Short mmCIF file of C-alpha atoms in Angstrom, two decimals:
data_model
loop_
_atom_site.label_atom_id
_atom_site.label_comp_id
_atom_site.label_asym_id
_atom_site.label_seq_id
_atom_site.Cartn_x
_atom_site.Cartn_y
_atom_site.Cartn_z
CA UNK A 45 -26.99 -7.19 -7.74
CA UNK A 46 -26.65 -3.93 -4.94
CA UNK A 47 -23.13 -4.48 -3.61
CA UNK A 48 -21.06 -1.52 -1.95
CA UNK A 49 -24.22 0.77 -1.94
CA UNK A 50 -23.82 0.67 -5.81
CA UNK A 51 -25.44 -0.96 -8.43
CA UNK A 52 -23.38 -3.20 -9.84
CA UNK A 53 -22.85 -5.05 -13.12
CA UNK A 54 -25.58 -2.67 -14.94
CA UNK A 55 -23.79 -2.86 -18.40
CA UNK A 56 -22.53 -5.82 -20.71
CA UNK A 57 -19.40 -6.02 -19.99
CA UNK A 58 -16.25 -4.74 -17.80
CA UNK A 59 -16.16 -1.90 -19.36
CA UNK A 60 -19.04 -0.53 -18.49
CA UNK A 61 -19.27 -1.73 -14.80
CA UNK A 62 -16.59 0.28 -14.43
CA UNK A 63 -17.92 3.64 -15.95
CA UNK A 64 -20.83 3.41 -13.87
CA UNK A 65 -18.71 3.43 -11.09
CA UNK A 66 -16.34 5.49 -11.54
CA UNK A 67 -17.62 8.02 -13.83
CA UNK A 68 -20.75 6.76 -15.24
CA UNK A 69 -20.22 9.76 -17.98
CA UNK A 70 -20.78 8.85 -21.59
CA UNK A 71 -17.12 7.27 -22.51
CA UNK A 72 -15.00 5.99 -25.12
CA UNK A 73 -12.02 4.48 -26.16
CA UNK A 74 -9.88 6.06 -28.41
CA UNK A 75 -9.67 4.23 -31.59
CA UNK A 76 -11.96 1.53 -30.88
CA UNK A 77 -14.42 2.12 -32.26
CA UNK A 78 -17.89 4.33 -31.47
CA UNK A 79 -19.47 0.68 -28.67
CA UNK A 80 -16.35 2.84 -26.61
CA UNK A 81 -16.35 -0.69 -24.89
CA UNK A 82 -12.73 -3.65 -25.18
CA UNK A 83 -14.57 -6.67 -26.23
CA UNK A 84 -13.22 -9.77 -27.18
CA UNK A 85 -10.47 -10.62 -30.20
CA UNK A 86 -10.68 -6.67 -30.74
CA UNK A 87 -7.58 -6.04 -30.73
CA UNK A 88 -6.30 -2.25 -29.37
CA UNK A 89 -4.31 -0.09 -32.30
CA UNK A 90 -0.53 1.33 -31.11
CA UNK A 91 0.44 4.52 -32.56
CA UNK A 92 3.60 4.86 -34.21
CA UNK A 93 6.06 4.20 -31.48
CA UNK A 94 3.31 1.00 -30.68
CA UNK A 95 1.68 3.01 -27.24
CA UNK A 96 -1.58 2.05 -26.82
CA UNK A 97 -3.56 4.15 -28.02
CA UNK A 98 -6.77 2.74 -25.84
CA UNK A 99 -6.82 5.36 -23.05
CA UNK A 100 -10.86 5.82 -22.73
CA UNK A 101 -11.19 9.49 -22.78
CA UNK A 102 -14.13 11.99 -23.22
CA UNK A 103 -16.19 11.63 -26.17
CA UNK A 104 -15.03 13.83 -28.65
CA UNK A 105 -12.74 15.62 -26.54
CA UNK A 106 -9.14 16.43 -25.33
CA UNK A 107 -7.26 12.69 -25.41
CA UNK A 108 -5.49 14.08 -21.91
CA UNK A 109 -8.50 15.08 -20.68
CA UNK A 110 -9.20 13.34 -17.09
CA UNK A 111 -11.80 10.74 -18.26
CA UNK A 112 -13.79 10.13 -14.74
CA UNK A 113 -13.89 11.80 -10.84
CA UNK A 114 -13.94 9.27 -7.88
CA UNK A 115 -16.56 10.90 -6.09
CA UNK A 116 -15.80 12.09 -2.30
CA UNK A 117 -13.66 14.57 -0.82
CA UNK A 118 -10.59 16.12 -1.98
CA UNK A 119 -7.71 14.74 0.10
CA UNK A 120 -4.13 16.35 -0.03
CA UNK A 121 -2.62 12.24 0.12
CA UNK A 122 0.45 13.16 3.22
CA UNK A 123 -0.82 9.20 4.11
CA UNK A 124 -2.74 7.39 1.82
CA UNK A 125 -4.94 4.63 3.09
CA UNK A 126 -4.00 1.03 2.92
CA UNK A 127 -4.58 -1.88 1.09
CA UNK A 128 -8.28 -3.17 0.48
CA UNK A 129 -8.57 -6.77 1.41
CA UNK A 130 -11.30 -9.44 0.85
CA UNK A 131 -13.38 -11.29 3.49
CA UNK A 132 -11.40 -14.12 2.78
CA UNK A 133 -9.19 -15.68 1.71
CA UNK A 134 -12.01 -17.35 -1.94
CA UNK A 135 -11.47 -15.96 -5.00
CA UNK A 136 -14.05 -12.96 -5.33
CA UNK A 137 -16.35 -12.29 -8.14
CA UNK A 138 -15.92 -9.75 -10.75
CA UNK A 139 -18.87 -7.34 -8.72
CA UNK A 140 -16.21 -7.82 -5.56
CA UNK A 141 -13.60 -6.78 -7.46
CA UNK A 142 -14.95 -3.66 -8.61
CA UNK A 143 -16.32 -2.84 -4.87
CA UNK A 144 -12.47 -2.99 -3.70
CA UNK A 145 -11.34 -1.18 -6.57
CA UNK A 146 -13.78 1.55 -5.01
CA UNK A 147 -12.56 1.35 -2.50
CA UNK A 148 -8.74 1.79 -3.56
CA UNK A 149 -9.22 4.82 -5.58
CA UNK A 150 -9.04 7.98 -4.36
CA UNK A 151 -12.10 10.26 -3.77
CA UNK A 152 -11.91 13.26 -5.52
CA UNK A 153 -8.43 12.28 -8.00
CA UNK A 154 -9.42 12.16 -12.01
CA UNK A 155 -9.47 8.39 -13.47
CA UNK A 156 -8.21 7.00 -16.47
CA UNK A 157 -8.80 3.55 -17.94
CA UNK A 158 -6.40 1.08 -20.67
CA UNK A 159 -6.52 -1.49 -21.77
CA UNK A 160 -3.90 -3.86 -22.22
CA UNK A 161 -3.15 -7.67 -22.99
CA UNK A 162 -3.59 -8.41 -19.81
CA UNK A 163 -7.39 -6.91 -19.37
CA UNK A 164 -8.25 -3.77 -18.07
CA UNK A 165 -6.23 -0.95 -16.25
CA UNK A 166 -7.41 1.65 -14.01
CA UNK A 167 -5.39 5.03 -13.16
CA UNK A 168 -5.15 8.02 -11.22
CA UNK A 169 -1.94 9.73 -10.58
CA UNK A 170 -1.80 13.15 -8.54
CA UNK A 171 0.82 14.63 -6.22
CA UNK A 172 0.50 14.65 -2.24
CA UNK A 173 1.18 17.43 0.11
CA UNK A 174 5.14 16.44 0.19
CA UNK A 175 5.09 17.17 -3.48
CA UNK A 176 5.87 13.25 -4.04
CA UNK A 177 4.02 11.86 -7.71
CA UNK A 178 1.81 9.32 -6.65
CA UNK A 179 0.34 7.00 -9.43
CA UNK A 180 -3.01 3.64 -8.64
CA UNK A 181 -2.93 1.05 -10.27
CA UNK A 182 -6.23 -1.26 -10.34
CA UNK A 183 -5.48 -4.35 -12.72
CA UNK A 184 -8.44 -6.98 -13.73
CA UNK A 185 -6.29 -9.75 -15.09
CA UNK A 186 -9.17 -10.95 -17.07
CA UNK A 187 -8.52 -11.89 -20.48
CA UNK A 188 -7.40 -15.75 -20.92
CA UNK A 189 -6.07 -15.02 -24.18
CA UNK A 190 -3.23 -13.53 -21.51
CA UNK A 191 -0.13 -16.14 -20.14
CA UNK A 192 -0.42 -15.38 -17.74
CA UNK A 193 -3.69 -15.46 -16.71
CA UNK A 194 -3.67 -18.05 -18.29
CA UNK A 195 -1.45 -19.23 -15.17
CA UNK A 196 -2.53 -17.07 -12.42
CA UNK A 197 -5.96 -17.07 -12.61
CA UNK A 198 -7.91 -13.62 -13.44
CA UNK A 199 -7.07 -11.72 -10.46
CA UNK A 200 -7.02 -7.84 -9.06
CA UNK A 201 -4.17 -6.25 -8.70
CA UNK A 202 -3.80 -3.32 -6.91
CA UNK A 203 -1.33 -1.72 -7.02
CA UNK A 204 0.76 1.31 -5.65
CA UNK A 205 4.09 3.65 -6.63
CA UNK A 206 5.43 6.34 -5.05
CA UNK A 207 8.07 8.61 -7.36
CA UNK A 208 7.85 5.62 -9.24
CA UNK A 209 8.69 3.01 -6.49
CA UNK A 210 5.97 0.36 -6.52
CA UNK A 211 5.24 0.63 -2.44
CA UNK A 212 5.23 -1.96 0.50
CA UNK A 213 3.57 -3.18 4.11
CA UNK A 214 0.06 -0.99 4.07
CA UNK A 215 0.08 -0.39 -0.14
CA UNK A 216 1.29 -3.27 -1.24
CA UNK A 217 0.57 -4.93 -4.67
CA UNK A 218 -2.00 -7.41 -4.29
CA UNK A 219 -3.25 -9.92 -5.89
CA UNK A 220 -6.43 -10.51 -5.37
CA UNK A 221 -8.27 -13.76 -6.74
CA UNK A 222 -11.21 -13.72 -8.94
CA UNK A 223 -14.02 -15.96 -9.28
CA UNK A 224 -13.87 -17.38 -12.79
CA UNK A 225 -16.91 -18.21 -13.57
CA UNK A 226 -18.17 -14.81 -13.44
CA UNK A 227 -16.21 -13.20 -15.60
CA UNK A 228 -18.06 -12.93 -18.72
CA UNK A 229 -16.82 -12.89 -22.61
CA UNK A 230 -17.27 -8.82 -23.24
CA UNK A 231 -14.71 -8.69 -19.78
CA UNK A 232 -11.84 -8.29 -20.90
CA UNK B 214 16.03 -16.86 -12.83
CA UNK B 215 14.08 -17.93 -15.84
CA UNK B 216 12.80 -15.55 -18.39
CA UNK B 217 9.81 -16.66 -20.39
CA UNK B 218 8.13 -15.35 -23.41
CA UNK B 219 4.14 -15.34 -24.95
CA UNK B 220 6.38 -15.11 -28.33
CA UNK B 221 4.56 -12.34 -29.52
CA UNK B 222 6.27 -9.27 -30.68
CA UNK B 223 3.29 -6.78 -31.40
CA UNK B 224 2.40 -7.08 -27.92
CA UNK B 225 5.00 -9.41 -25.84
CA UNK B 226 4.41 -10.56 -22.60
CA UNK B 227 7.59 -11.68 -20.94
CA UNK B 228 7.63 -13.45 -17.29
CA UNK B 229 11.00 -13.02 -15.14
CA UNK B 230 10.61 -15.53 -12.08
CA UNK B 231 13.40 -16.28 -9.45
CA UNK B 232 13.43 -16.95 -6.14
CA UNK B 233 13.11 -14.26 -3.26
CA UNK B 234 16.77 -14.20 -2.85
CA UNK B 235 17.27 -14.26 -6.25
CA UNK B 236 14.91 -11.86 -6.78
CA UNK B 237 16.16 -9.46 -3.34
CA UNK B 238 19.92 -9.40 -5.52
CA UNK B 239 17.95 -8.17 -8.53
CA UNK B 240 17.40 -5.42 -6.97
CA UNK B 241 20.48 -4.41 -4.52
CA UNK B 242 22.18 -5.09 -7.96
CA UNK B 243 20.30 -2.10 -9.45
CA UNK B 244 20.60 -0.12 -6.99
CA UNK B 245 23.73 0.46 -7.05
CA UNK B 246 24.57 -0.20 -11.17
CA UNK B 247 27.20 1.31 -12.83
CA UNK B 248 28.01 -0.26 -16.05
CA UNK B 249 25.69 -2.90 -18.16
CA UNK B 250 25.15 -5.81 -17.09
CA UNK B 251 23.44 -9.57 -18.56
CA UNK B 252 22.63 -12.34 -16.69
CA UNK B 253 21.41 -15.37 -17.99
CA UNK B 254 18.66 -17.49 -17.58
CA UNK B 255 17.59 -20.74 -17.15
CA UNK B 256 15.42 -22.27 -19.16
CA UNK B 257 12.38 -23.81 -19.23
CA UNK B 258 9.27 -25.43 -20.31
CA UNK B 259 5.73 -23.60 -19.56
CA UNK B 260 2.10 -24.94 -20.53
CA UNK B 261 2.05 -21.44 -20.44
CA UNK B 262 4.62 -19.64 -22.53
CA UNK B 263 6.50 -21.75 -26.10
CA UNK B 264 9.48 -20.07 -25.51
CA UNK B 265 12.75 -19.15 -23.39
CA UNK B 266 15.10 -15.71 -23.65
CA UNK B 267 18.26 -16.44 -22.99
CA UNK B 268 19.60 -13.11 -21.18
CA UNK B 269 18.17 -10.09 -20.25
CA UNK B 270 20.44 -7.17 -20.12
CA UNK B 271 20.52 -3.85 -18.28
CA UNK B 272 21.90 -0.83 -19.72
CA UNK B 273 22.35 2.57 -18.49
CA UNK B 274 21.12 5.59 -20.98
CA UNK B 275 22.41 9.33 -19.92
CA UNK B 276 19.54 11.81 -17.90
CA UNK B 277 19.92 13.81 -21.00
CA UNK B 278 15.57 13.97 -20.89
CA UNK B 279 14.75 13.91 -16.96
CA UNK B 280 13.46 10.63 -17.71
CA UNK B 281 14.23 8.66 -15.68
CA UNK B 282 11.98 5.02 -16.84
CA UNK B 283 12.72 2.10 -17.63
CA UNK B 284 12.85 1.43 -20.87
CA UNK B 285 12.10 -2.29 -21.49
CA UNK B 286 11.62 -4.46 -25.14
CA UNK B 287 13.07 -7.81 -26.43
CA UNK B 288 15.99 -8.24 -28.96
CA UNK B 289 16.05 -11.47 -29.99
CA UNK B 290 16.89 -13.72 -27.47
CA UNK B 291 17.02 -10.63 -25.44
CA UNK B 292 14.99 -9.37 -22.59
CA UNK B 293 16.33 -5.87 -22.85
CA UNK B 294 15.96 -3.32 -19.90
CA UNK B 295 17.25 0.53 -20.22
CA UNK B 296 17.44 3.30 -18.73
CA UNK B 297 18.73 5.92 -16.67
CA UNK B 298 20.48 4.84 -13.28
CA UNK B 299 17.66 7.36 -11.18
CA UNK B 300 15.33 4.92 -13.00
CA UNK B 301 17.28 1.66 -12.32
CA UNK B 302 17.22 2.67 -8.83
CA UNK B 303 13.21 2.68 -8.83
CA UNK B 304 12.93 -0.85 -9.96
CA UNK B 305 15.39 -2.43 -7.33
CA UNK B 306 13.85 0.04 -4.86
CA UNK B 307 9.89 -2.09 -6.27
CA UNK B 308 11.60 -5.31 -6.13
CA UNK B 309 12.95 -5.17 -2.78
CA UNK B 310 9.88 -3.21 -1.52
CA UNK B 311 8.34 -6.27 -3.03
CA UNK B 312 9.81 -9.28 -2.35
CA UNK B 313 11.42 -10.86 0.55
CA UNK B 314 11.67 -13.61 2.11
CA UNK B 315 7.88 -14.09 3.36
CA UNK B 316 6.75 -13.74 -0.31
CA UNK B 317 4.45 -16.53 -0.77
CA UNK B 318 4.88 -18.20 -4.73
CA UNK B 319 3.48 -16.91 -7.86
CA UNK B 320 3.17 -13.67 -5.94
CA UNK B 321 4.50 -10.34 -9.00
CA UNK B 322 4.41 -7.21 -10.10
CA UNK B 323 3.74 -6.14 -13.37
CA UNK B 324 5.72 -3.54 -15.00
CA UNK B 325 3.84 -2.56 -18.38
CA UNK B 326 3.26 1.45 -19.86
CA UNK B 327 0.04 3.66 -18.63
CA UNK B 328 -0.72 7.00 -19.04
CA UNK B 329 1.13 8.80 -16.13
CA UNK B 330 3.21 5.04 -15.11
CA UNK B 331 6.51 6.97 -13.38
CA UNK B 332 8.36 3.66 -13.70
CA UNK B 333 8.02 2.34 -16.88
CA UNK B 334 8.06 3.99 -20.58
CA UNK B 335 5.85 3.41 -22.89
CA UNK B 336 6.57 0.18 -24.38
CA UNK B 337 4.88 -2.54 -26.19
CA UNK B 338 5.61 -4.72 -23.86
CA UNK B 339 3.99 -5.84 -20.81
CA UNK B 340 6.88 -8.05 -18.31
CA UNK B 341 5.81 -9.75 -14.98
CA UNK B 342 8.23 -10.05 -11.90
CA UNK B 343 7.33 -12.79 -9.92
CA UNK B 344 8.63 -15.44 -6.77
CA UNK B 345 9.43 -18.96 -7.57
CA UNK B 346 11.30 -20.79 -5.18
#
């Protein structure tokens, strides 16, 4: 499917699609195996302090190194762009969720990925021209094994933190329903 | 306030829900918290979470390492949120930002660790704060 000028759903699952959309590099989920992709029932290993290790990194590279960069010009982030919203109140497809996510991310800033109990998170971290810490967190809450996802249905979160405070107004954290029929078993 | 728990101690998922006014009050409380407090939760049957936690405890750490993050844990029947006064204030501001009288039911925020999170310290807990009238 072609959406937003990109070829979406090119991979076997959401993680593939995210990598294709946001980096297109050969990446691996640290500690999850050579396929590098989260899958149903694949528990994320925890470190000794129970910290999730499922951070996608360049295969064989520095685990702390950023993994993909959203194409586009760099941005001083004096003011962040508003959170994109879907065109209707109806649940969106995973394809549309990917498209909104791409709109939400800041061009030129490295992207990291992490698996959580509710799904997959996409994270950007940077500092704006005023010296404030900016964190973008996209949550694909699509894992039906999560009580939260069973209760609210699959959805997309678009969270912005400024100096550790979750934002409101144009940067508010919406929760956009995703049509469950578009979620594939390999997406979580 | 209600505190629901999925019973998974390896990767706990907890839902804290309250009315918009309750969440706003909690946010304001956290802005100036200067001592440890405990708040009792109202039990609720849920189709999704099999357990209730009885209380939430807010604990204040001294800023010994300059780490102003919220530590989230489950201890017996308590949800424990621990941090410096700055960390708790960040959480308070986040609640005030995200919840008000116009917040729709089911609006919620996620507090869970990810690399680079400037609010939540490394934890295996996933805390979802939900507006529920």
